[in-house]
Short mmCIF file of C-alpha atoms in Angstrom, two decimals:
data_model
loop_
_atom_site.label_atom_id
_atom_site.label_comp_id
_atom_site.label_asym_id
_atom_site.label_seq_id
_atom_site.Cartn_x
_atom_site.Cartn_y
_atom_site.Cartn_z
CA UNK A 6 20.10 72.97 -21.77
CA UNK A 7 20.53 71.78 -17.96
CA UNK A 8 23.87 69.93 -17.35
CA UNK A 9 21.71 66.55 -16.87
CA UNK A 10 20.78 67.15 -20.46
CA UNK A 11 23.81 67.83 -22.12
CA UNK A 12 25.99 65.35 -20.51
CA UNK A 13 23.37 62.95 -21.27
CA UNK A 14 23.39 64.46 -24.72
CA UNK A 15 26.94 64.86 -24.82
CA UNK A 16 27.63 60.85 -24.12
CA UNK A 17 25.14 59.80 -26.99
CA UNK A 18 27.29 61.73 -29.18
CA UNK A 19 30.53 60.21 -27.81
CA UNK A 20 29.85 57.15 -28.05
CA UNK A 21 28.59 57.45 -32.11
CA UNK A 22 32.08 58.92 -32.59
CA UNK A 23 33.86 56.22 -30.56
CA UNK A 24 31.98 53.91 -33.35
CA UNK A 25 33.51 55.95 -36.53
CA UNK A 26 36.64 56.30 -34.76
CA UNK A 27 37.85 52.62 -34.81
CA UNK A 28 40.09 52.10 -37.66
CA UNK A 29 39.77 49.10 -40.16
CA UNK A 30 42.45 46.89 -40.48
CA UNK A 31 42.76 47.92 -44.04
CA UNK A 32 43.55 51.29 -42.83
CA UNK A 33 46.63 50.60 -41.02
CA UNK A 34 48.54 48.12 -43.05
CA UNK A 35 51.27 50.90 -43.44
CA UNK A 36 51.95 51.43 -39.27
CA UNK A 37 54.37 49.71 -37.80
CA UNK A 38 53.56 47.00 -36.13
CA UNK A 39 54.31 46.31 -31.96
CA UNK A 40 52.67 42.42 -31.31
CA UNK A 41 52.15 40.97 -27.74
CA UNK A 42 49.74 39.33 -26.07
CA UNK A 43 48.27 41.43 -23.93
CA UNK A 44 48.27 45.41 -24.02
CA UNK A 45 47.95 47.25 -20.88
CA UNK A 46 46.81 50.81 -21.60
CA UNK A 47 47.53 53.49 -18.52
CA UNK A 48 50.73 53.04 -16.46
CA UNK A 49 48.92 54.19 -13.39
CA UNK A 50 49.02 51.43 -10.31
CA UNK A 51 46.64 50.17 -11.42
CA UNK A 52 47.53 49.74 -15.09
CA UNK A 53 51.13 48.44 -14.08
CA UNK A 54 49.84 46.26 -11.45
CA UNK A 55 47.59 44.66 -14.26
CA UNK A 56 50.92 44.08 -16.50
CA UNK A 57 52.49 42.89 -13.71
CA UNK A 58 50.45 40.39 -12.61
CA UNK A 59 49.81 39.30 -16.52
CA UNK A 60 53.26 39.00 -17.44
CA UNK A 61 53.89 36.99 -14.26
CA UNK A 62 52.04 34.56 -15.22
CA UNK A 63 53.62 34.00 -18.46
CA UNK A 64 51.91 37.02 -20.72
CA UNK A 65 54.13 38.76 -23.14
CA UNK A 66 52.88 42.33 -22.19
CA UNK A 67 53.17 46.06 -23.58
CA UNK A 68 52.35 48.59 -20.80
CA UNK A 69 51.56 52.06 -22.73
CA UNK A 70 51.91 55.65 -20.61
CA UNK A 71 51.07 59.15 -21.73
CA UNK A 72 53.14 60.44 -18.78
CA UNK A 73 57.03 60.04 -18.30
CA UNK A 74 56.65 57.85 -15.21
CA UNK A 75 54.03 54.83 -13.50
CA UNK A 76 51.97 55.46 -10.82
CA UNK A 77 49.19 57.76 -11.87
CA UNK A 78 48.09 60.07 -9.54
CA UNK A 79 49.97 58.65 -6.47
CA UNK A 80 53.21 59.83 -8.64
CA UNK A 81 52.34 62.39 -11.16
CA UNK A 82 49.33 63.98 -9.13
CA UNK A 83 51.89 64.05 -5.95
CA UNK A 84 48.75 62.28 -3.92
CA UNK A 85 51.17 59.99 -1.58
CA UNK A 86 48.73 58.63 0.62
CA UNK A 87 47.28 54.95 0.57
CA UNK A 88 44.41 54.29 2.63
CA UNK A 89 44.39 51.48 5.35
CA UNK A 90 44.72 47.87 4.16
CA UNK A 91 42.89 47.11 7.40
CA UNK A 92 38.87 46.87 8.00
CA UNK A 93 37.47 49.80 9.57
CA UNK A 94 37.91 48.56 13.42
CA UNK A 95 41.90 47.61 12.27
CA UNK A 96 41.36 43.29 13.28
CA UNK A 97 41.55 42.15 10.19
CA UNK A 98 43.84 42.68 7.08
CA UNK A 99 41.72 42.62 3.42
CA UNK A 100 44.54 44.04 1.48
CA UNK A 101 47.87 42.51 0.38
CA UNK A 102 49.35 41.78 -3.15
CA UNK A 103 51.27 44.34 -5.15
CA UNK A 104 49.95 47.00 -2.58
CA UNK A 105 51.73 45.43 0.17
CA UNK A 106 54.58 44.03 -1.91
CA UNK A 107 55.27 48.28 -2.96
CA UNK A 108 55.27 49.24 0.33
CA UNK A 109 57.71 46.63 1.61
CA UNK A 110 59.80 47.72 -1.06
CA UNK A 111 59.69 51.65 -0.30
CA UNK A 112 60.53 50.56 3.53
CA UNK A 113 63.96 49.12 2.44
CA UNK A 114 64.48 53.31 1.43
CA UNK A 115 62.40 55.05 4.12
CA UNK A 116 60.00 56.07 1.36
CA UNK A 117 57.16 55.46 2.97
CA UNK A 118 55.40 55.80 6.66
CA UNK A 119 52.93 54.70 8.44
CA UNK A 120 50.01 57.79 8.87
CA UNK A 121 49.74 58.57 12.51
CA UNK A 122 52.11 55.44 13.86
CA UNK A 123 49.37 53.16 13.09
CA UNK A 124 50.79 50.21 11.68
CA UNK A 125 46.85 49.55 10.45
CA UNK A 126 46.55 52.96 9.22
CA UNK A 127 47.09 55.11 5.91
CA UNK A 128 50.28 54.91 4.63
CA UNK A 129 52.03 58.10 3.49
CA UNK A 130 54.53 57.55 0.46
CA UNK A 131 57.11 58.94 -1.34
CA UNK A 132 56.05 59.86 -4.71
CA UNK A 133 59.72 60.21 -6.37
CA UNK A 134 60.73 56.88 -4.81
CA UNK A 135 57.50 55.47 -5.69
CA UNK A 136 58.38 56.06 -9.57
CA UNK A 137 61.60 54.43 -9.55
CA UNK A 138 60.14 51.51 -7.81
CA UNK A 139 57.54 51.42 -10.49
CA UNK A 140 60.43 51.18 -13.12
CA UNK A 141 62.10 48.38 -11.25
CA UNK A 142 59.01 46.11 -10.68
CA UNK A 143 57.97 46.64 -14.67
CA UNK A 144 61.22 45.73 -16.16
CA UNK A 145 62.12 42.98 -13.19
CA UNK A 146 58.77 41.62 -14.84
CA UNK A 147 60.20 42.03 -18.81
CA UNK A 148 57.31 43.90 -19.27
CA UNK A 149 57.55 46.31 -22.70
CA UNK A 150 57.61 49.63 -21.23
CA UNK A 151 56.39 52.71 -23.40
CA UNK A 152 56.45 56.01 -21.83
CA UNK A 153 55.52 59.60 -23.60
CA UNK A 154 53.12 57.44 -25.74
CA UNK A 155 49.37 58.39 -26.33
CA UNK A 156 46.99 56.15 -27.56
CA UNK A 157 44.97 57.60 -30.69
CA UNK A 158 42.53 55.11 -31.77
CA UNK A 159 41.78 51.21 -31.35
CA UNK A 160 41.96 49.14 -34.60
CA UNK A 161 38.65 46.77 -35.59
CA UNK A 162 37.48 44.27 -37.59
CA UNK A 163 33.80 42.26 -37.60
CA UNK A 164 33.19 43.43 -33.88
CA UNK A 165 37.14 42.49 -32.95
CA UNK A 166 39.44 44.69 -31.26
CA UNK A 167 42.38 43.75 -33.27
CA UNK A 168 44.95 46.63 -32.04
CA UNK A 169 45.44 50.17 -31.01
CA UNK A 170 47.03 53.02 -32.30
CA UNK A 171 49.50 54.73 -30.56
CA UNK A 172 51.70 57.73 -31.08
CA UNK A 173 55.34 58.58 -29.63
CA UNK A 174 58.68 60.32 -30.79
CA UNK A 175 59.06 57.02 -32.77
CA UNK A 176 55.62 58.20 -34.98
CA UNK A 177 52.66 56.22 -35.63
CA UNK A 178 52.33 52.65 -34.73
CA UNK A 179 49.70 49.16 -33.60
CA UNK A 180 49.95 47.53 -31.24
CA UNK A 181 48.60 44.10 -31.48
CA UNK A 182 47.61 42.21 -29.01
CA UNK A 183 44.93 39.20 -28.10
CA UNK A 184 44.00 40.61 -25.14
CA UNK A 185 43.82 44.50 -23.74
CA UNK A 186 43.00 45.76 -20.70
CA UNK A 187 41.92 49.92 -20.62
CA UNK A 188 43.39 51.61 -17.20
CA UNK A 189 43.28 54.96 -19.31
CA UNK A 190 41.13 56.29 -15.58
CA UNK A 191 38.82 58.54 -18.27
CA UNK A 192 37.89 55.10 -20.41
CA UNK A 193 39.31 56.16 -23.68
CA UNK A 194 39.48 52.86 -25.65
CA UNK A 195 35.89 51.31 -24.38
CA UNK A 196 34.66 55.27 -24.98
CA UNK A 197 36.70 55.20 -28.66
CA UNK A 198 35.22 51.72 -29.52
CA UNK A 199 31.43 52.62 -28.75
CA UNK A 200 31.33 51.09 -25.27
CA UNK A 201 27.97 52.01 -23.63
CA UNK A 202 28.89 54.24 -20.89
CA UNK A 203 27.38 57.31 -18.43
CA UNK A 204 28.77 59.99 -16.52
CA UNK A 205 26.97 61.17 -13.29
CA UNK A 206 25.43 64.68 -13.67
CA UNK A 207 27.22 65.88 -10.48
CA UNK A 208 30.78 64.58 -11.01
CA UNK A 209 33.06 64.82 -7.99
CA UNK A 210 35.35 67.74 -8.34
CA UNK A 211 38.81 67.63 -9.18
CA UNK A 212 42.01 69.00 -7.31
CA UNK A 213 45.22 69.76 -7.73
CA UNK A 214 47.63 68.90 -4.95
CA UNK A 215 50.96 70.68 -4.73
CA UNK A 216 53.95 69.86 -2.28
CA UNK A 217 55.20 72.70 0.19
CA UNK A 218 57.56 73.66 2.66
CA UNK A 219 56.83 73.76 6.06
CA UNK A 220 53.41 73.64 6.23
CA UNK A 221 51.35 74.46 8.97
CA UNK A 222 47.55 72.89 8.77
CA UNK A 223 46.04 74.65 11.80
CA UNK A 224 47.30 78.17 10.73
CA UNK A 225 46.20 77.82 6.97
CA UNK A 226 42.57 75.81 7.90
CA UNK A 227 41.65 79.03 10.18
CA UNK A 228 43.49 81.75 7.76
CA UNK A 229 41.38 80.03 4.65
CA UNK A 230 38.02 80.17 6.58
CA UNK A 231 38.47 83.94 7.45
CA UNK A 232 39.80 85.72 4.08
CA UNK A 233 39.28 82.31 1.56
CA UNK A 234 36.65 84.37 -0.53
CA UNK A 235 39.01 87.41 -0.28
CA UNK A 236 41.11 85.46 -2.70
CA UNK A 237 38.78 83.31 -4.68
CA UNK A 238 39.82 79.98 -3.30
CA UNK A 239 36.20 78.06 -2.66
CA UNK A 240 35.11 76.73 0.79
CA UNK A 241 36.06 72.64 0.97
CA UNK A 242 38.21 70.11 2.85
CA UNK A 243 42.07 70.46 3.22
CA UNK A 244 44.12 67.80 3.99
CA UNK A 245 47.96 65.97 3.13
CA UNK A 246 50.41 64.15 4.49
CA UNK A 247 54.06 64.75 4.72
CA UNK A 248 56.69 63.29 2.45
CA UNK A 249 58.30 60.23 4.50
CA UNK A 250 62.14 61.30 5.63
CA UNK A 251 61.40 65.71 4.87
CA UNK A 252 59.72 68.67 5.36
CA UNK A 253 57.66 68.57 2.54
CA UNK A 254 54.09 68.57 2.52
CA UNK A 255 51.49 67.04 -0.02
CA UNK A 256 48.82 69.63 0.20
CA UNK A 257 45.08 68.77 -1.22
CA UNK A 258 42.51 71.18 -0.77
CA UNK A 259 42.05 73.21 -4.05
CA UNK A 260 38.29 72.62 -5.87
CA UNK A 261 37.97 73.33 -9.52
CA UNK A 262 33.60 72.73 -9.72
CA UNK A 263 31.65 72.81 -13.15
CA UNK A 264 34.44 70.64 -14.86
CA UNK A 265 34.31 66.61 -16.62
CA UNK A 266 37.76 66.03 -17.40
CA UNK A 267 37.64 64.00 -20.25
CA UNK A 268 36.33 67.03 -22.20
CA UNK A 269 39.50 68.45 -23.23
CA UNK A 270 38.76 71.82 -22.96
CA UNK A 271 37.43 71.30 -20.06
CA UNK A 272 40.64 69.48 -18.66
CA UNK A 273 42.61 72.42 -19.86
CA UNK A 274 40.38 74.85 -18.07
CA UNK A 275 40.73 72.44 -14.57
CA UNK A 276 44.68 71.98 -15.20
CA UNK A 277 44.50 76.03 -15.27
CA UNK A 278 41.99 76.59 -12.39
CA UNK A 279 44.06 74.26 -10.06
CA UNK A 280 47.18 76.10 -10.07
CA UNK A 281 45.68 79.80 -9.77
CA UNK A 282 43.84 78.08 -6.47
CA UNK A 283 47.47 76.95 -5.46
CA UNK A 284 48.82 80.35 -5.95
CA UNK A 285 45.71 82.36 -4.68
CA UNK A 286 46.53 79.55 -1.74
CA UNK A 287 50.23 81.91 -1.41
CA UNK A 288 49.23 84.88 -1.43
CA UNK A 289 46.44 84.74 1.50
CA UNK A 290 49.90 83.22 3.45
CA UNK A 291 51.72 86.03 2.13
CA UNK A 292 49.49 88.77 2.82
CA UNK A 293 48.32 87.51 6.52
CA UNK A 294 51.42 86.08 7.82
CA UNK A 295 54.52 87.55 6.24
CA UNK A 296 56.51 85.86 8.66
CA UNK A 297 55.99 82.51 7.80
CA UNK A 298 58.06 81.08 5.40
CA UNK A 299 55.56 78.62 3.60
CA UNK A 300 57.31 77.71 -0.10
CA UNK A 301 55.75 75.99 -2.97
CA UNK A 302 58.09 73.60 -3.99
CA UNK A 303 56.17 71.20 -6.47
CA UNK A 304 53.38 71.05 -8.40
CA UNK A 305 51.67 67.83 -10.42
CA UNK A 306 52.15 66.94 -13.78
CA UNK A 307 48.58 66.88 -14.19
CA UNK A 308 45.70 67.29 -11.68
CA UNK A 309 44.06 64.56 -9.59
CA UNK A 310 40.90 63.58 -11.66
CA UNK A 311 37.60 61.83 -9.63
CA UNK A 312 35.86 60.51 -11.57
CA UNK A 313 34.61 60.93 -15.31
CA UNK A 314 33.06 58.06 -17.96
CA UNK A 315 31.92 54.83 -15.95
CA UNK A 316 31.52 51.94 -18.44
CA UNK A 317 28.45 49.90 -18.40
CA UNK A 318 29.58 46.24 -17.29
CA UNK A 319 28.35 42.58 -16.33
CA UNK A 320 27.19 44.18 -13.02
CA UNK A 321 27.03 47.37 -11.53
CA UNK A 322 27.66 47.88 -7.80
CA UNK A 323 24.99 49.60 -6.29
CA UNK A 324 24.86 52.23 -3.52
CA UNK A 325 23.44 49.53 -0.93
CA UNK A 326 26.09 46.96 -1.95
CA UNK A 327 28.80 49.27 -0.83
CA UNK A 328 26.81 50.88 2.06
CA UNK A 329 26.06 47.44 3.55
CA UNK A 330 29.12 45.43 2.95
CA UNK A 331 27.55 42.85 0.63
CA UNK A 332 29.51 39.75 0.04
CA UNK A 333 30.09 38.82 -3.56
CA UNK A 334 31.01 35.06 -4.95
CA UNK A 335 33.49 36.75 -6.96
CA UNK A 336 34.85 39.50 -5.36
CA UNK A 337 38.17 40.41 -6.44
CA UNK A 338 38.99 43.41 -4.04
CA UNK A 339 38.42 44.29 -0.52
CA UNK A 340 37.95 48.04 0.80
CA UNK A 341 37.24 50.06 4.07
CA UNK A 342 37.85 53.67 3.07
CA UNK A 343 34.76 56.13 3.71
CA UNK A 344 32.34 56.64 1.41
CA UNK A 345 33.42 60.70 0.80
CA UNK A 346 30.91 62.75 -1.73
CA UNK A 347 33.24 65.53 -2.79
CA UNK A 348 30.01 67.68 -3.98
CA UNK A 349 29.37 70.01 -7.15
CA UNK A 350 26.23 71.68 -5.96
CA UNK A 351 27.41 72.79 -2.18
CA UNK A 352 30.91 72.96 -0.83
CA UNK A 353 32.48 70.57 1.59
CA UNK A 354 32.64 66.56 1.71
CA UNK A 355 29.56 64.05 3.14
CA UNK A 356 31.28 61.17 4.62
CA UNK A 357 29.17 58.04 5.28
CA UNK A 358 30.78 55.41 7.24
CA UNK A 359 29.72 51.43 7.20
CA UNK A 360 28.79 52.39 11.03
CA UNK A 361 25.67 53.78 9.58
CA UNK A 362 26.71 57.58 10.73
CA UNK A 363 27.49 60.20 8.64
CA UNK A 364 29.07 63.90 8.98
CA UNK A 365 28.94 66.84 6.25
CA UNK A 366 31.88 69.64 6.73
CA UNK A 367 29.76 72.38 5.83
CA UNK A 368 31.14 75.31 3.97
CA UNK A 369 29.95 78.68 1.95
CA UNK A 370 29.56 79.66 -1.33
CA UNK A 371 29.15 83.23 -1.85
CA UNK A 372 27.18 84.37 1.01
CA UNK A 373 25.08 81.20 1.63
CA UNK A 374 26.61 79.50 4.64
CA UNK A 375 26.19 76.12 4.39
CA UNK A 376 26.43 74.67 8.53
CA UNK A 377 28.26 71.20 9.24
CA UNK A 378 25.84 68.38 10.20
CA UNK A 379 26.35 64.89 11.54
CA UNK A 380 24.19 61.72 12.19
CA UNK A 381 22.93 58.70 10.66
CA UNK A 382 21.99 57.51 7.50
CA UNK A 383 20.38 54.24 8.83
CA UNK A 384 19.17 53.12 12.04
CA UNK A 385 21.71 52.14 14.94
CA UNK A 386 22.10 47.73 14.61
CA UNK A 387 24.13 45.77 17.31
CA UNK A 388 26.50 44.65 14.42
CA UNK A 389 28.37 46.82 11.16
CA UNK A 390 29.70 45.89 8.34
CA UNK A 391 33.73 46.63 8.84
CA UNK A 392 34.37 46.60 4.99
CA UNK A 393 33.05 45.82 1.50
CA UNK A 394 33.79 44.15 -1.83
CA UNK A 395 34.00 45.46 -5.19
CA UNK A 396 33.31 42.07 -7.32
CA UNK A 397 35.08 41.18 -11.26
CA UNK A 398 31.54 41.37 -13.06
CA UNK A 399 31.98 45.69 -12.01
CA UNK A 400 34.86 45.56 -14.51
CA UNK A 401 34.39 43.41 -17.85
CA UNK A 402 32.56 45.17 -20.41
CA UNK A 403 29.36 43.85 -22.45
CA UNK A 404 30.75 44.32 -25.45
CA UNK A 405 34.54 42.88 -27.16
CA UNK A 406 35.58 39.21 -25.23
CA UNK A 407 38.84 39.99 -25.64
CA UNK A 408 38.65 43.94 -23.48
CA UNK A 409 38.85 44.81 -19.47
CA UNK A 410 39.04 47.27 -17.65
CA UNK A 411 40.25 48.53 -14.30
CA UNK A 412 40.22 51.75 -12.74
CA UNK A 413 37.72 54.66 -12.05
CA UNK A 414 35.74 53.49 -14.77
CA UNK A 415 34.21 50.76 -13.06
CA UNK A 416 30.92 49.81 -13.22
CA UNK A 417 29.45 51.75 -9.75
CA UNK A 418 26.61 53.57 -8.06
CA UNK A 419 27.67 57.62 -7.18
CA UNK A 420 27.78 57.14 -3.24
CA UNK A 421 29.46 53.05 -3.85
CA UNK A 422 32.08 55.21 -6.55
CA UNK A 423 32.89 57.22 -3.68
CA UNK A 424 34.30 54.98 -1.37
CA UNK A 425 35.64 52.32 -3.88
CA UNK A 426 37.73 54.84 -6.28
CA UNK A 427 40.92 55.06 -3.88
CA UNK A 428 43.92 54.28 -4.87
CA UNK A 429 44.53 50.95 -2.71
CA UNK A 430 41.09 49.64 -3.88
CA UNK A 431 41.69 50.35 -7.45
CA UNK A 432 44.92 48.51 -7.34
CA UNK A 433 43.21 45.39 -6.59
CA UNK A 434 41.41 45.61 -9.52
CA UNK A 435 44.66 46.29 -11.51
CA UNK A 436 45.93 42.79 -10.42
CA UNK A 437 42.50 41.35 -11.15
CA UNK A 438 42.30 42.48 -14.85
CA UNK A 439 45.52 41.34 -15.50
CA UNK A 440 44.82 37.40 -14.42
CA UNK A 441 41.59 37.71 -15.89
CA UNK A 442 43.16 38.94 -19.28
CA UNK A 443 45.76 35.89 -18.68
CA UNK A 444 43.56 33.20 -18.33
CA UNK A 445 41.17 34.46 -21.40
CA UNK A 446 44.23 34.36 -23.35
CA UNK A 447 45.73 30.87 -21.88
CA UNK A 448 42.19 29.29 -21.74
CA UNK A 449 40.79 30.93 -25.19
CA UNK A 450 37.79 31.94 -23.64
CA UNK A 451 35.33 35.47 -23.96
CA UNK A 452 36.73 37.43 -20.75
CA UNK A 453 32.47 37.87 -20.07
CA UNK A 454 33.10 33.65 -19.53
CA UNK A 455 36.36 33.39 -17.66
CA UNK A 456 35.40 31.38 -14.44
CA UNK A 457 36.15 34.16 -11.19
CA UNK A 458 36.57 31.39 -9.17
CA UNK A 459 40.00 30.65 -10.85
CA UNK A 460 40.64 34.54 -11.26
CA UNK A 461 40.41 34.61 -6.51
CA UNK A 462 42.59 31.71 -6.83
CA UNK A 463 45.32 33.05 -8.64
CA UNK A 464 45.10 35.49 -7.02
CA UNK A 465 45.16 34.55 -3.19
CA UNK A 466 48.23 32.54 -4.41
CA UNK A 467 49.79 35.59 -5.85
CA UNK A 468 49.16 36.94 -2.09
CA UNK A 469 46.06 39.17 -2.74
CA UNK A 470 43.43 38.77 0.09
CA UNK A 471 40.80 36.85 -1.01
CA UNK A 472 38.02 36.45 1.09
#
C-alpha cells in the first residue's frame, strides 16, 4: 500500500472510531463534573489567546493543557521566534491584539528582541519568560486553568457535544460546557467526534529545536554540508535566533521525514529521531572542532509538529487565495510570512514569496544531489500583493453548532498551509475562535450562523487589525 493509500485509508478508519468513541451521557453520570461556558482545549497561544479573549468578554472559561505550561511550541518546543507583524515591504502593520499586547509585556523584562534591529521584523522571544507571562494573562483573565490534564474523549447526545472527558492527578472528570473551541494543533476532539477531516500525503516534516551555547551558524552550516551524512543528520535548512538578554541559541535544523504525528507511534518514533539528530548534531562539532566549546543546554518538551489532521470547514483556503493575497469579507487574520514547503520527498525548503519569485535550498539525500534553484512561479506584474488573509469560514466545522477550532487544523490548501501555520498567524485565529464562541453563546446562535461581521468588530475594538 502507497502512503497516499493508507493515509487515505488510515483517516476513514479514524474517523469511524472518533464516531464510537464519543461517550453517551448515560455513560458518565458517575465523573465528576467541571461546568463553564466555554471550554478551551490546548493551552498553546493560540488556545489561551482564544480563552482570553472569551472570558474577556464575559465567558466563564476552562482552558485545558496536556503540558505543564501555555504557549505551545513557542514555549515547550523552545521555537522563540514570531514572524513580522508587518506586510512584506514593512509600510503597513496587519498584526496587533494579544500578539502585540505579549510582546509589550516581555519588553517591560527584556524578554524579547527585535530580529535584526528591525522594529518591523521577526521578533525573537524568551521562551521561559514567555510562560510566566502566559500564567499572568490567564489568571489576570479568571480563566480556570488546568495543566497536566489530557483530554480522553468528548461526551454526546442526539448529535450534541455535551462535554469532554478529561484526565489529571485529580482522576476522571467532564467538563461541561455550551460552547468548545479544539486548539489540540493535531484536531483530537473534531477527529474523536467523527469530524470529516484529511491529511496531505506529503506532510511537512517535523523538528526538534534545542537551545545551545555559543553557537556559531557559519561554522556548523559549512561543517554539516561536508561530513552531515558522516553522521546521519539529513541535508535541510538550519536556522534560530538567540535568546533575548544571553548566549543561548534556539537551534532548528533537525528533519525527522516519513512521520504523521498524531499516530502515536509514530510521534514516539519522531520525539526519538529528533534528539539522536540533536546529538549526532554534537558529535560532528566534537569530532571536527574540538576546540569549540558548543554545549547543549536545553532540549523541548516535545518536538515542533507541522502539520497533521486538517478539518474540513465552511471554506477551505485555497493555494491561489494565499498566493495572490485575496481579500475576504470576513477575514479574521492578516499574514505576510513566506509560503515555506518543508518537503518529504527531497531535502531542503521551496519558499514562494507574494512577489511571484521563488527559491529552493537544494540539498542531498544519499548520493542524489539535489542543486538550489530560484525564479518565478508567475509572471513579473507592476503591482504584488504585500500580504494575505486567512478568513473565519477556514475554521468552523460542518458539523456540531456549538464546536471551533483554531490552530494548524484549519481548513487550507498544502502551499496556503505553508505560509499561514506560523505562530503569529495562528494566534489571530486563537482570538477569533474565542469571540466567535462568545457571541454563539451570548446570541444562542449555531457558530456555522454567527454574523463575522460582528466577530471583525469585536475584534478591531479588542485591538486586532482588522482590515
Amino acid at each position: 500500500m502507497n502512503r497516499r493509500n493508507f493515509i487515505f485509508s488510515t483517516a476513514v478508519a479514524a474517523a469511524a472510531a472518533g464516531t464510537i468513541c464519543s461517550a453517551q451521557k448515560s455513560e458518565t453520570s458517575a465523573l465528576k463534573s467541571i461546568e463553564t461556558d466555554i471550554c478551551v482545549l490546548g493551552g498553546s497561544c493560540t488556545g489561551t489567546f482564544a480563552a482570553v479573549r472569551a472570558a474577556q468578554l464575559g465567558a466563564k472559561v476552562v482552558l485545558v493543557e496536556k503540558q505543564n505550561c501555555f504557549g505551545g511550541v513557542a514555549t515547550s518546543s523552545l521555537i522563540n521566534v514570531w514572524h513580522t507583524l508587518y506586510d512584506t515591504i514593512h509600510q503597513t502593520q496587519i498584526i496587533g491584539g494579544l500578539t502585540e499586547e505579549v510582546i509589550n509585556r516581555l519588553k517591560k523584562r527584556n524578554a524579547v528582541k527585535n530580529y535584526e534591529n528591525d522594529l518591523k521584523g521577526p521578533w525573537a522571544l524568551n521562551s521561559q519568560e514567555l510562560k510566566i507571562e502566559l500564567d499572568e494573562l490567564v489568571l489576570e483573565n479568571k480563566i480556570t486553568p488546568l495543566l497536566h490534564t489530557l483530554f480522553s474523549e468528548p461526551v454526546t447526545e442526539d448529535e450534541k457535544l455535551l462535554g469532554v472527558i478529561v484526565d489529571n492527578k485529580s482522576g476522571r472528570s467532564i467538563i461541561k460546557a455550551k460552547q468548545f473551541i479544539d486548539c489540540t494543533g493535531d484536531a483530537d476532539l473534531c477527529f474523536r467526534l467523527g469530524i470529516d477531516h484529511y491529511t496531505f500525503p506529503m506532510l511537512q516534516p517535523p523538528t526538534t529545536a534545542a537551545h545551545f551555547n555559543h553557537f556559531d551558524f557559519g561554522l556548523f552550516n559549512k561543517t554539516l554540508k561536508e561530513h552531515g551524512k558522516e553522521f546521519g543528520i539529513p541535508s535541510g535548512f538550519v536556522w534560530g535566533a538567540t535568546v533575548p538578554g544571553s548566549q543561548t541559541v534556539m537551534i532548528s535544523g533537525t528533519r525527522i521525514y516519513g512521520v504523521d504525528c498524531s499516530v502515536a507511534d509514530e510521534l514516539t518514533k519522531a520525539e526519538i529521531e529528533g534528539r539522536r539528530q540533536i546529538r549526532a548534531m554534537q558529535d560532528m562539532l566534537r569530532k571536527y572542532h574540538p576546540d569549540k566549546n558548543f554545549v547543549l543546554t536545553a532540549l523541548p518538551s516535545y518536538t515542533g509538529v507541522r502539520e497533521t489532521r486538517h478539518i474540513k470547514s465552511l471554506y477551505q483556503v485555497s493555494d491561489d487565495d494565499g498566493l495572490y493575497g485575496k481579500r475576504f469579507d470576513d477575514a479574521i487574520a492578516n499574514g505576510s510570512y513566506v509560503f515555506d514547503q518543508h518537503h518529504q520527498d527531497k531535502p531542503g525548503i521551496t519558499f514562494k514569496e507574494l512577489d511571484g519569485t521563488y527559491r529552493y535550498t537544494g540539498g542531498t539525500i544519499g548520493d542524489e544531489e539535489y542543486p538550489a534553484t530560484r525564479g518565478r512561479w508567475r509572471e513579473e506584474t507592476e503591482t504584488n500583493p504585500t500580504f494575505y488573509q486567512i478568513p473565519l469560514r477556514s475554521i468552523v466545522p460542518l458539523k456540531f453548532n456549538n464546536l471551533m477550532m483554531a490552530g494548524r487544523m484549519f481548513d487550507a490548501g498544502i502551499v496556503a498551509f505553508s505560509g499561514m501555520r506560523v505562530m503569529v498567524n495562528m494566534n489571530q485565529l486563537g482570538e477569533a475562535a474565542g469571540v466567535a464562541s462568545y457571541l454563539a453563546l451570548h446570541q444562542n446562535k449555531p457558530v456555522q450562523k454567527i454574523d463575522a461581521a460582528e466577530v471583525r468588530k469585536v475584534l478591531k475594538d479588542k485591538g486586532a487589525v482588522i482590515i
